[in-house]
């Protein structure tokens, strides 16, 4: 009877690396490192993450104590605000609705959802992934930049330049 050794099934590649919540001595995380040369994630990594969590929590509490964030008057169902605005993250879509109900209410949201749904199937090219402003991904970077800038402009217009009855109030008038 022939016994198959583990090494025959899973041959080791000395160039293969790993990084699963562990810190390894040296420049590279070699798979064949001795476990005695490693530092376990508990308690070292977990305690560092807890420390970062506490520092960020204390910073948020300090900022909330130093800067006042006043509430508006209590809600009145008989008198709504004019204009009624969506939260800032939806006001760009609301701004599109003010120009065309069909475009802003049906076409734009459907196009956004469908493009996000099909993006993993359409963009299968791994070239340039993980590189800032890679030449291989110039078209994808340009499309993303145009979308973000357009949404930013629509959010600023809807949040800061709209007055009563959804009129456009420019700051220099």
Coordinates of C-alpha atoms in Angstrom, one line a residue:
X1 CA 0.0 0.0 0.0
X2 CA 1.4 3.4 -1.0
X3 CA 1.0 6.2 1.5
X4 CA 0.7 9.7 0.0
X5 CA 2.6 12.2 2.1
X6 CA 1.3 15.7 2.7
X7 CA 4.3 17.2 0.8
X8 CA 3.3 15.4 -2.4
X9 CA -0.3 16.7 -2.3
X10 CA 0.6 20.3 -1.3
X11 CA 4.1 21.0 -2.6
X12 CA 5.7 24.0 -0.9
X13 CA 6.7 27.0 -3.0
X14 CA 9.5 28.9 -1.2
X15 CA 8.4 32.1 -2.9
X16 CA 4.8 31.9 -1.7
X17 CA 3.9 34.4 1.0
X18 CA 1.0 34.8 3.5
X19 CA -0.2 37.4 5.8
X20 CA -3.1 36.3 8.0
X21 CA -3.1 38.6 11.0
X22 CA 0.4 37.7 12.0
X23 CA 3.7 39.5 12.2
X24 CA 6.8 37.7 10.9
X25 CA 10.4 38.6 11.4
X26 CA 12.2 39.6 8.3
X27 CA 11.4 41.3 5.0
X28 CA 9.1 38.6 3.5
X29 CA 6.3 36.5 5.0
X30 CA 7.7 33.1 3.9
X31 CA 5.4 30.1 4.3
X32 CA 8.2 27.8 5.5
X33 CA 9.1 30.1 8.4
X34 CA 9.3 28.4 11.7
X35 CA 6.3 29.1 14.0
X36 CA 8.8 30.2 16.7
X37 CA 9.8 33.1 14.5
X38 CA 6.2 34.5 14.4
X39 CA 4.1 36.7 16.7
X40 CA 0.6 35.5 17.2
X41 CA -2.3 37.9 16.6
X42 CA -3.6 37.3 20.2
X43 CA -2.8 39.3 22.3
X44 CA -0.4 41.5 20.2
X45 CA -2.6 42.6 17.2
X46 CA -5.9 42.5 19.1
X47 CA -4.6 44.8 21.8
X48 CA -3.2 47.2 19.3
X49 CA -6.6 47.3 17.5
X50 CA -8.3 47.9 20.8
X51 CA -5.9 50.8 21.6
X52 CA -6.7 52.4 18.2
X53 CA -10.4 51.9 18.8
X54 CA -10.1 53.6 22.2
X55 CA -8.1 56.5 20.8
X56 CA -10.6 57.1 18.0
X57 CA -13.5 56.9 20.5
X58 CA -11.9 59.4 22.8
X59 CA -11.2 61.7 19.9
X60 CA -14.8 61.6 18.8
X61 CA -16.1 62.3 22.3
X62 CA -13.6 65.2 22.7
X63 CA -14.7 66.7 19.4
X64 CA -18.4 66.3 20.4
X65 CA -17.8 68.1 23.7
X66 CA -15.7 70.9 22.2
X67 CA -18.0 71.7 19.2
X68 CA -21.7 72.3 19.5
X69 CA -24.1 70.6 17.0
X70 CA -27.4 72.3 17.7
X71 CA -30.7 70.7 16.8
X72 CA -33.3 72.4 14.8
X73 CA -36.8 73.1 16.1
X74 CA -39.1 70.2 16.8
X75 CA -40.8 68.7 13.8
X76 CA -44.2 70.2 12.9
X77 CA -46.3 68.1 10.6
X78 CA -48.5 71.1 9.6
X79 CA -45.6 73.2 8.4
X80 CA -42.8 71.5 6.4
X81 CA -39.5 73.1 5.5
X82 CA -39.3 74.9 2.2
X83 CA -37.7 73.4 0.2
X84 CA -38.0 69.9 1.6
X85 CA -34.5 68.5 1.0
X86 CA -33.2 65.0 1.1
X87 CA -30.2 64.1 3.2
X88 CA -26.9 65.4 1.7
X89 CA -26.0 62.0 0.2
X90 CA -29.3 61.9 -1.8
X91 CA -29.6 65.6 -2.6
X92 CA -27.6 65.1 -5.9
X93 CA -30.3 62.7 -7.1
X94 CA -33.0 65.1 -5.9
X95 CA -31.3 67.8 -7.9
X96 CA -31.5 65.6 -11.0
X97 CA -35.2 65.1 -10.3
X98 CA -35.7 68.9 -10.2
X99 CA -34.5 69.0 -13.8
X100 CA -36.3 65.9 -15.1
X101 CA -38.4 63.5 -13.0
X102 CA -37.9 60.7 -15.4
X103 CA -34.1 61.2 -15.7
X104 CA -33.5 61.8 -12.0
X105 CA -36.1 59.4 -10.6
X106 CA -35.9 56.4 -12.9
X107 CA -33.0 56.5 -15.4
X108 CA -30.1 57.7 -13.1
X109 CA -30.8 55.4 -10.1
X110 CA -31.4 52.4 -12.4
X111 CA -28.2 53.2 -14.3
X112 CA -26.2 53.5 -11.1
X113 CA -27.6 50.2 -9.6
X114 CA -27.2 48.3 -12.9
X115 CA -23.6 49.6 -13.4
X116 CA -22.6 48.6 -9.9
X117 CA -24.3 45.2 -10.4
X118 CA -22.5 44.4 -13.7
X119 CA -19.2 46.1 -12.9
X120 CA -17.5 42.8 -11.8
X121 CA -18.5 41.2 -15.0
X122 CA -17.6 44.1 -17.3
X123 CA -14.2 45.0 -15.8
X124 CA -12.2 41.7 -15.9
X125 CA -8.8 43.2 -16.7
X126 CA -6.5 42.9 -13.7
X127 CA -3.8 45.2 -15.3
X128 CA -3.2 48.2 -13.2
X129 CA -5.3 47.2 -10.3
X130 CA -4.0 48.6 -7.0
X131 CA -1.9 51.3 -8.7
X132 CA -2.9 54.9 -8.4
X133 CA -3.7 56.4 -11.9
X134 CA -2.4 53.4 -13.8
X135 CA -2.1 54.0 -17.5
X136 CA -3.9 50.6 -18.2
X137 CA -7.0 51.9 -16.4
X138 CA -7.2 55.4 -17.8
X139 CA -10.8 55.0 -19.1
X140 CA -12.1 53.5 -15.9
X141 CA -10.4 56.2 -13.8
X142 CA -11.8 58.9 -16.1
X143 CA -15.3 57.6 -15.9
X144 CA -15.2 57.3 -12.1
X145 CA -13.7 60.8 -11.8
X146 CA -16.4 62.4 -14.0
X147 CA -19.1 60.6 -12.0
X148 CA -17.7 61.7 -8.6
X149 CA -17.2 65.3 -9.7
X150 CA -20.7 65.5 -11.3
X151 CA -22.3 64.1 -8.1
X152 CA -20.2 66.5 -6.0
X153 CA -21.4 69.5 -8.0
X154 CA -25.1 68.3 -7.8
X155 CA -24.8 67.9 -4.1
X156 CA -23.3 71.4 -3.6
X157 CA -26.0 72.9 -5.8
X158 CA -28.8 71.0 -4.0
X159 CA -27.5 71.5 -0.5
X160 CA -26.3 75.1 -0.5
X161 CA -27.7 76.9 -3.5
X162 CA -31.4 76.0 -3.3
X163 CA -33.9 78.4 -1.7
X164 CA -37.6 78.5 -1.1
X165 CA -39.7 76.8 -3.8
X166 CA -36.6 75.2 -5.0
X167 CA -35.3 78.4 -6.6
X168 CA -31.6 78.7 -7.4
X169 CA -30.0 81.3 -5.1
X170 CA -26.6 82.1 -6.3
X171 CA -24.3 83.6 -3.6
X172 CA -23.3 86.6 -5.7
X173 CA -26.9 87.9 -6.2

